[in-house]
Tab-separated table of N, CA, C and O in Angstrom:
chain	number	residue	atom	x	y	z
H	18	UNK	N	0.840	-1.189	0.000
H	18	UNK	CA	0.000	0.000	0.000
H	18	UNK	C	0.880	1.245	0.000
H	18	UNK	O	0.604	2.200	-0.715
H	19	UNK	N	1.938	1.227	0.799
H	19	UNK	CA	2.802	2.398	0.905
H	19	UNK	C	3.506	2.735	-0.393
H	19	UNK	O	3.604	3.906	-0.780
H	20	UNK	N	4.006	1.716	-1.080
H	20	UNK	CA	4.698	1.954	-2.346
H	20	UNK	C	3.724	2.508	-3.381
H	20	UNK	O	4.065	3.405	-4.156
H	21	UNK	N	2.510	2.001	-3.387
H	21	UNK	CA	1.488	2.524	-4.296
H	21	UNK	C	1.152	3.978	-4.009
H	21	UNK	O	1.014	4.794	-4.929
H	22	UNK	N	1.037	4.319	-2.724
H	22	UNK	CA	0.748	5.704	-2.363
H	22	UNK	C	1.890	6.640	-2.739
H	22	UNK	O	1.657	7.744	-3.234
H	23	UNK	N	3.125	6.197	-2.526
H	23	UNK	CA	4.273	7.016	-2.927
H	23	UNK	C	4.300	7.167	-4.443
H	23	UNK	O	4.552	8.256	-4.967
H	24	UNK	N	4.021	6.089	-5.159
H	24	UNK	CA	3.982	6.148	-6.624
H	24	UNK	C	2.922	7.099	-7.129
H	24	UNK	O	3.179	7.919	-8.030
H	25	UNK	N	1.717	7.011	-6.579
H	25	UNK	CA	0.664	7.934	-6.975
H	25	UNK	C	1.003	9.369	-6.581
H	25	UNK	O	0.684	10.313	-7.302
H	26	UNK	N	1.644	9.529	-5.427
H	26	UNK	CA	2.055	10.869	-5.012
H	26	UNK	C	3.041	11.486	-5.979
H	26	UNK	O	2.913	12.650	-6.366
H	27	UNK	N	4.035	10.703	-6.392
H	27	UNK	CA	5.006	11.210	-7.368
H	27	UNK	C	4.342	11.478	-8.714
H	27	UNK	O	4.676	12.446	-9.403
H	28	UNK	N	3.387	10.615	-9.107
H	28	UNK	CA	2.653	10.841	-10.356
H	28	UNK	C	1.877	12.151	-10.311
H	28	UNK	O	1.918	12.948	-11.256
H	29	UNK	N	1.164	12.392	-9.222
H	29	UNK	CA	0.396	13.630	-9.111
H	29	UNK	C	1.302	14.855	-9.024
H	29	UNK	O	0.964	15.921	-9.543
H	30	UNK	N	2.460	14.723	-8.375
H	30	UNK	CA	3.414	15.833	-8.354
H	30	UNK	C	3.909	16.147	-9.759
H	30	UNK	O	3.951	17.313	-10.170
H	31	UNK	N	4.292	15.120	-10.504
H	31	UNK	CA	4.759	15.328	-11.873
H	31	UNK	C	3.651	15.892	-12.749
H	31	UNK	O	3.872	16.826	-13.529
H	32	UNK	N	2.450	15.338	-12.625
H	32	UNK	CA	1.315	15.808	-13.414
H	32	UNK	C	0.951	17.246	-13.055
H	32	UNK	O	0.597	18.044	-13.918
H	33	UNK	N	1.048	17.594	-11.775
H	33	UNK	CA	0.781	18.970	-11.352
H	33	UNK	C	1.803	19.949	-11.891
H	33	UNK	O	1.477	21.082	-12.234
H	34	UNK	N	3.057	19.525	-11.983
H	34	UNK	CA	4.091	20.389	-12.552
H	34	UNK	C	3.886	20.537	-14.055
H	34	UNK	O	4.022	21.630	-14.607
H	35	UNK	N	3.525	19.433	-14.730
H	35	UNK	CA	3.301	19.496	-16.170
H	35	UNK	C	2.102	20.360	-16.540
H	35	UNK	O	2.062	20.936	-17.621
H	36	UNK	N	1.131	20.450	-15.662
H	36	UNK	CA	-0.052	21.284	-15.919
H	36	UNK	C	0.122	22.675	-15.326
H	36	UNK	O	-0.808	23.242	-14.739
H	37	UNK	N	1.323	23.217	-15.491
H	37	UNK	CA	1.641	24.592	-15.096
H	37	UNK	C	1.385	24.846	-13.617
H	37	UNK	O	0.697	25.793	-13.238
H	38	UNK	N	1.919	23.969	-12.792
H	38	UNK	CA	1.873	24.111	-11.336
H	38	UNK	C	0.436	24.235	-10.809
H	38	UNK	O	0.082	25.192	-10.135
H	39	UNK	N	-0.365	23.229	-11.133
H	39	UNK	CA	-1.726	23.169	-10.606
H	39	UNK	C	-1.650	22.861	-9.112
H	39	UNK	O	-1.155	21.812	-8.694
H	40	UNK	N	-2.126	23.778	-8.304
H	40	UNK	CA	-1.933	23.675	-6.855
H	40	UNK	C	-2.695	22.501	-6.240
H	40	UNK	O	-2.230	21.911	-5.267
H	41	UNK	N	-3.849	22.145	-6.783
H	41	UNK	CA	-4.619	21.030	-6.220
H	41	UNK	C	-3.886	19.710	-6.442
H	41	UNK	O	-3.766	18.897	-5.524
H	42	UNK	N	-3.374	19.504	-7.648
H	42	UNK	CA	-2.640	18.269	-7.920
H	42	UNK	C	-1.351	18.200	-7.115
H	42	UNK	O	-0.969	17.131	-6.625
H	43	UNK	N	-0.666	19.319	-6.970
H	43	UNK	CA	0.570	19.339	-6.185
H	43	UNK	C	0.301	19.037	-4.720
H	43	UNK	O	1.033	18.275	-4.078
H	44	UNK	N	-0.744	19.628	-4.176
H	44	UNK	CA	-1.083	19.377	-2.771
H	44	UNK	C	-1.486	17.919	-2.567
H	44	UNK	O	-1.061	17.271	-1.597
H	45	UNK	N	-2.278	17.378	-3.488
H	45	UNK	CA	-2.693	15.979	-3.384
H	45	UNK	C	-1.495	15.047	-3.508
H	45	UNK	O	-1.376	14.060	-2.769
H	46	UNK	N	-0.581	15.360	-4.417
H	46	UNK	CA	0.624	14.554	-4.573
H	46	UNK	C	1.493	14.585	-3.336
H	46	UNK	O	2.049	13.559	-2.927
H	47	UNK	N	1.635	15.758	-2.726
H	47	UNK	CA	2.423	15.868	-1.495
H	47	UNK	C	1.820	15.034	-0.371
H	47	UNK	O	2.534	14.338	0.346
H	48	UNK	N	0.514	15.132	-0.210
H	48	UNK	CA	-0.137	14.380	0.864
H	48	UNK	C	-0.045	12.872	0.634
H	48	UNK	O	0.189	12.107	1.578
H	49	UNK	N	-0.210	12.443	-0.618
H	49	UNK	CA	-0.075	11.014	-0.912
H	49	UNK	C	1.357	10.537	-0.680
H	49	UNK	O	1.581	9.436	-0.158
H	50	UNK	N	2.330	11.342	-1.066
H	50	UNK	CA	3.727	10.971	-0.872
H	50	UNK	C	4.048	10.803	0.611
H	50	UNK	O	4.654	9.814	1.019
H	51	UNK	N	3.631	11.752	1.427
H	51	UNK	CA	3.917	11.665	2.866
H	51	UNK	C	3.167	10.508	3.514
H	51	UNK	O	3.709	9.821	4.391
H	52	UNK	N	1.931	10.265	3.096
H	52	UNK	CA	1.170	9.139	3.634
H	52	UNK	C	1.822	7.816	3.260
H	52	UNK	O	1.927	6.897	4.087
H	53	UNK	N	2.286	7.702	2.016
H	53	UNK	CA	2.975	6.490	1.587
H	53	UNK	C	4.267	6.272	2.343
H	53	UNK	O	4.620	5.141	2.677
H	54	UNK	N	4.980	7.350	2.621
H	54	UNK	CA	6.214	7.246	3.393
H	54	UNK	C	5.936	6.720	4.798
H	54	UNK	O	6.673	5.873	5.311
H	55	UNK	N	4.852	7.177	5.389
H	55	UNK	CA	4.473	6.689	6.714
H	55	UNK	C	4.112	5.208	6.653
H	55	UNK	O	4.485	4.425	7.535
H	56	UNK	N	3.420	4.783	5.597
H	56	UNK	CA	3.064	3.372	5.467
H	56	UNK	C	4.287	2.497	5.235
H	56	UNK	O	4.322	1.351	5.653
H	57	UNK	N	5.292	3.022	4.541
H	57	UNK	CA	6.475	2.211	4.235
H	57	UNK	C	7.368	2.039	5.457
H	57	UNK	O	7.756	0.917	5.804
H	58	UNK	N	7.738	3.136	6.106
H	58	UNK	CA	8.719	3.015	7.188
H	58	UNK	C	8.123	3.160	8.584
H	58	UNK	O	8.843	3.018	9.559
H	59	UNK	N	6.853	3.456	8.679
H	59	UNK	CA	6.215	3.552	9.978
H	59	UNK	C	6.167	4.984	10.494
H	59	UNK	O	6.957	5.838	10.103
H	60	UNK	N	5.215	5.226	11.383
H	60	UNK	CA	5.001	6.583	11.888
H	60	UNK	C	6.169	7.059	12.735
H	60	UNK	O	6.656	8.179	12.576
H	61	UNK	N	6.634	6.220	13.639
H	61	UNK	CA	7.702	6.634	14.557
H	61	UNK	C	9.004	6.922	13.814
H	61	UNK	O	9.665	7.924	14.070
H	62	UNK	N	9.385	6.063	12.877
H	62	UNK	CA	10.629	6.291	12.129
H	62	UNK	C	10.512	7.501	11.208
H	62	UNK	O	11.490	8.218	11.008
H	63	UNK	N	9.328	7.748	10.637
H	63	UNK	CA	9.132	8.938	9.819
H	63	UNK	C	9.264	10.193	10.677
H	63	UNK	O	9.921	11.162	10.285
H	64	UNK	N	8.650	10.163	11.846
H	64	UNK	CA	8.715	11.303	12.748
H	64	UNK	C	10.152	11.567	13.192
H	64	UNK	O	10.607	12.711	13.181
H	65	UNK	N	10.874	10.511	13.552
H	65	UNK	CA	12.261	10.716	14.000
H	65	UNK	C	13.160	11.143	12.847
H	65	UNK	O	14.138	11.867	13.067
H	66	UNK	N	12.857	10.711	11.611
H	66	UNK	CA	13.664	11.157	10.467
H	66	UNK	C	13.490	12.654	10.239
H	66	UNK	O	14.460	13.385	10.062
H	67	UNK	N	12.262	13.125	10.223
H	67	UNK	CA	12.014	14.530	9.913
H	67	UNK	C	12.395	15.471	11.047
H	67	UNK	O	12.766	16.612	10.798
H	68	UNK	N	12.299	15.025	12.282
H	68	UNK	CA	12.484	15.947	13.398
H	68	UNK	C	13.767	15.689	14.184
H	68	UNK	O	13.805	15.863	15.395
H	69	UNK	N	14.844	15.304	13.501
H	69	UNK	CA	16.163	15.260	14.117
H	69	UNK	C	16.726	16.676	14.144
H	69	UNK	O	16.441	17.483	13.269
H	70	UNK	N	17.516	16.980	15.138
H	70	UNK	CA	18.051	18.336	15.279
H	70	UNK	C	18.841	18.809	14.052
H	70	UNK	O	18.635	19.919	13.588
H	71	UNK	N	19.726	17.996	13.447
H	71	UNK	CA	20.472	18.506	12.291
H	71	UNK	C	19.608	18.693	11.041
H	71	UNK	O	20.001	19.405	10.125
H	72	UNK	N	18.428	18.070	11.004
H	72	UNK	CA	17.575	18.147	9.823
H	72	UNK	C	16.402	19.109	9.984
H	72	UNK	O	15.513	19.144	9.137
H	73	UNK	N	16.390	19.901	11.039
H	73	UNK	CA	15.251	20.787	11.289
H	73	UNK	C	15.108	21.876	10.226
H	73	UNK	O	13.999	22.275	9.893
H	74	UNK	N	16.221	22.353	9.680
H	74	UNK	CA	16.151	23.377	8.643
H	74	UNK	C	15.464	22.820	7.393
H	74	UNK	O	14.552	23.449	6.840
H	75	UNK	N	15.872	21.642	6.963
H	75	UNK	CA	15.252	21.017	5.799
H	75	UNK	C	13.793	20.672	6.029
H	75	UNK	O	12.955	20.845	5.147
H	76	UNK	N	13.504	20.184	7.238
H	76	UNK	CA	12.124	19.846	7.574
H	76	UNK	C	11.233	21.079	7.560
H	76	UNK	O	10.120	21.046	7.033
H	77	UNK	N	11.724	22.177	8.117
H	77	UNK	CA	10.908	23.394	8.154
H	77	UNK	C	10.667	23.934	6.745
H	77	UNK	O	9.557	24.378	6.432
H	78	UNK	N	11.677	23.872	5.883
H	78	UNK	CA	11.467	24.322	4.507
H	78	UNK	C	10.520	23.386	3.756
H	78	UNK	O	9.664	23.832	2.991
H	79	UNK	N	10.653	22.066	3.975
H	79	UNK	CA	9.790	21.113	3.284
H	79	UNK	C	8.327	21.295	3.689
H	79	UNK	O	7.445	21.420	2.840
H	80	UNK	N	8.063	21.324	4.991
H	80	UNK	CA	6.682	21.467	5.439
H	80	UNK	C	6.159	22.884	5.227
H	80	UNK	O	4.967	23.082	5.007
H	81	UNK	N	7.041	23.866	5.287
H	81	UNK	CA	6.633	25.233	4.945
H	81	UNK	C	6.225	25.339	3.489
H	81	UNK	O	5.238	25.995	3.144
H	82	UNK	N	6.978	24.672	2.608
H	82	UNK	CA	6.609	24.642	1.195
H	82	UNK	C	5.294	23.936	0.972
H	82	UNK	O	4.482	24.355	0.145
H	83	UNK	N	5.065	22.856	1.710
H	83	UNK	CA	3.782	22.157	1.617
H	83	UNK	C	2.646	23.074	2.044
H	83	UNK	O	1.596	23.121	1.393
H	84	UNK	N	2.850	23.820	3.090
H	84	UNK	CA	1.832	24.754	3.557
H	84	UNK	C	1.587	25.865	2.537
H	84	UNK	O	0.435	26.243	2.283
H	85	UNK	N	2.652	26.353	1.916
H	85	UNK	CA	2.508	27.402	0.898
H	85	UNK	C	1.767	26.860	-0.325
H	85	UNK	O	0.937	27.552	-0.914
H	86	UNK	N	2.025	25.603	-0.710
H	86	UNK	CA	1.284	24.994	-1.822
H	86	UNK	C	-0.189	24.868	-1.462
H	86	UNK	O	-1.067	25.139	-2.292
H	87	UNK	N	-0.478	24.494	-0.225
H	87	UNK	CA	-1.877	24.393	0.206
H	87	UNK	C	-2.568	25.748	0.244
H	87	UNK	O	-3.793	25.824	0.114
H	88	UNK	N	-1.795	26.825	0.398
H	88	UNK	CA	-2.357	28.176	0.369
H	88	UNK	C	-2.441	28.729	-1.051
H	88	UNK	O	-2.714	29.893	-1.254
H	89	UNK	N	-2.200	27.865	-2.040
H	89	UNK	CA	-2.350	28.168	-3.462
H	89	UNK	C	-1.305	29.109	-4.025
H	89	UNK	O	-1.594	29.934	-4.875
H	90	UNK	N	-0.060	28.979	-3.573
H	90	UNK	CA	1.086	29.636	-4.193
H	90	UNK	C	2.029	28.523	-4.622
H	90	UNK	O	3.040	28.272	-3.965
H	91	UNK	N	1.719	27.832	-5.719
H	91	UNK	CA	2.422	26.586	-6.023
H	91	UNK	C	3.893	26.748	-6.411
H	91	UNK	O	4.711	25.909	-6.031
H	92	UNK	N	4.250	27.774	-7.141
H	92	UNK	CA	5.639	27.885	-7.598
H	92	UNK	C	6.567	28.151	-6.412
H	92	UNK	O	7.596	27.488	-6.244
H	93	UNK	N	6.198	29.107	-5.578
H	93	UNK	CA	6.993	29.401	-4.390
H	93	UNK	C	7.044	28.195	-3.455
H	93	UNK	O	8.094	27.845	-2.908
H	94	UNK	N	5.913	27.524	-3.283
H	94	UNK	CA	5.861	26.351	-2.420
H	94	UNK	C	6.734	25.216	-2.917
H	94	UNK	O	7.428	24.567	-2.132
H	95	UNK	N	6.733	24.982	-4.215
H	95	UNK	CA	7.568	23.908	-4.759
H	95	UNK	C	9.052	24.254	-4.663
H	95	UNK	O	9.882	23.367	-4.461
H	96	UNK	N	9.395	25.524	-4.804
H	96	UNK	CA	10.791	25.924	-4.616
H	96	UNK	C	11.240	25.692	-3.174
H	96	UNK	O	12.343	25.184	-2.924
H	97	UNK	N	10.382	26.065	-2.221
H	97	UNK	CA	10.700	25.826	-0.810
H	97	UNK	C	10.813	24.327	-0.513
H	97	UNK	O	11.708	23.888	0.209
H	98	UNK	N	9.885	23.547	-1.063
H	98	UNK	CA	9.929	22.102	-0.859
H	98	UNK	C	11.177	21.488	-1.469
H	98	UNK	O	11.777	20.578	-0.885
H	99	UNK	N	11.556	21.943	-2.649
H	99	UNK	CA	12.751	21.393	-3.302
H	99	UNK	C	13.995	21.679	-2.473
H	99	UNK	O	14.844	20.798	-2.286
H	100	UNK	N	14.100	22.900	-1.951
H	100	UNK	CA	15.240	23.219	-1.104
H	100	UNK	C	15.233	22.364	0.162
H	100	UNK	O	16.267	21.843	0.589
H	101	UNK	N	14.061	22.206	0.754
H	101	UNK	CA	13.950	21.352	1.949
H	101	UNK	C	14.266	19.909	1.653
H	101	UNK	O	14.929	19.231	2.448
H	102	UNK	N	13.828	19.398	0.506
H	102	UNK	CA	14.093	18.020	0.129
H	102	UNK	C	15.588	17.799	-0.071
H	102	UNK	O	16.143	16.796	0.402
H	103	UNK	N	16.227	18.719	-0.761
H	103	UNK	CA	17.681	18.610	-0.977
H	103	UNK	C	18.414	18.706	0.357
H	103	UNK	O	19.367	17.966	0.611
H	104	UNK	N	17.961	19.589	1.205
H	104	UNK	CA	18.591	19.757	2.509
H	104	UNK	C	18.385	18.518	3.399
H	104	UNK	O	19.263	18.168	4.189
H	105	UNK	N	17.247	17.863	3.277
H	105	UNK	CA	16.980	16.660	4.073
H	105	UNK	C	17.808	15.471	3.613
H	105	UNK	O	18.301	14.693	4.424
H	106	UNK	N	17.959	15.293	2.314
H	106	UNK	CA	18.575	14.082	1.779
H	106	UNK	C	19.993	14.282	1.278
H	106	UNK	O	20.478	13.468	0.507
H	107	UNK	N	20.667	15.342	1.696
H	107	UNK	CA	22.054	15.544	1.232
H	107	UNK	C	23.023	14.625	1.918
H	107	UNK	O	22.816	14.027	2.900
């Protein structure tokens, strides 16, 4: 189930970007991606991954970007999320 949710999340993210940053598709893709991640590695491990002290900057940018996308500013939100994603997984 988790791999399917992550796959659909990535599909909706890509489709939202291809349709000129459609905020509804981007928000839905983000939520599916995070839900799939929780299903794959578990709630506790997901929480500890995102909220480690050295990764707080990346986490704040990632979730801040998600919040900005939900507020219907998709380009700025995706830029913030991309920076947070790179900062989390470097």
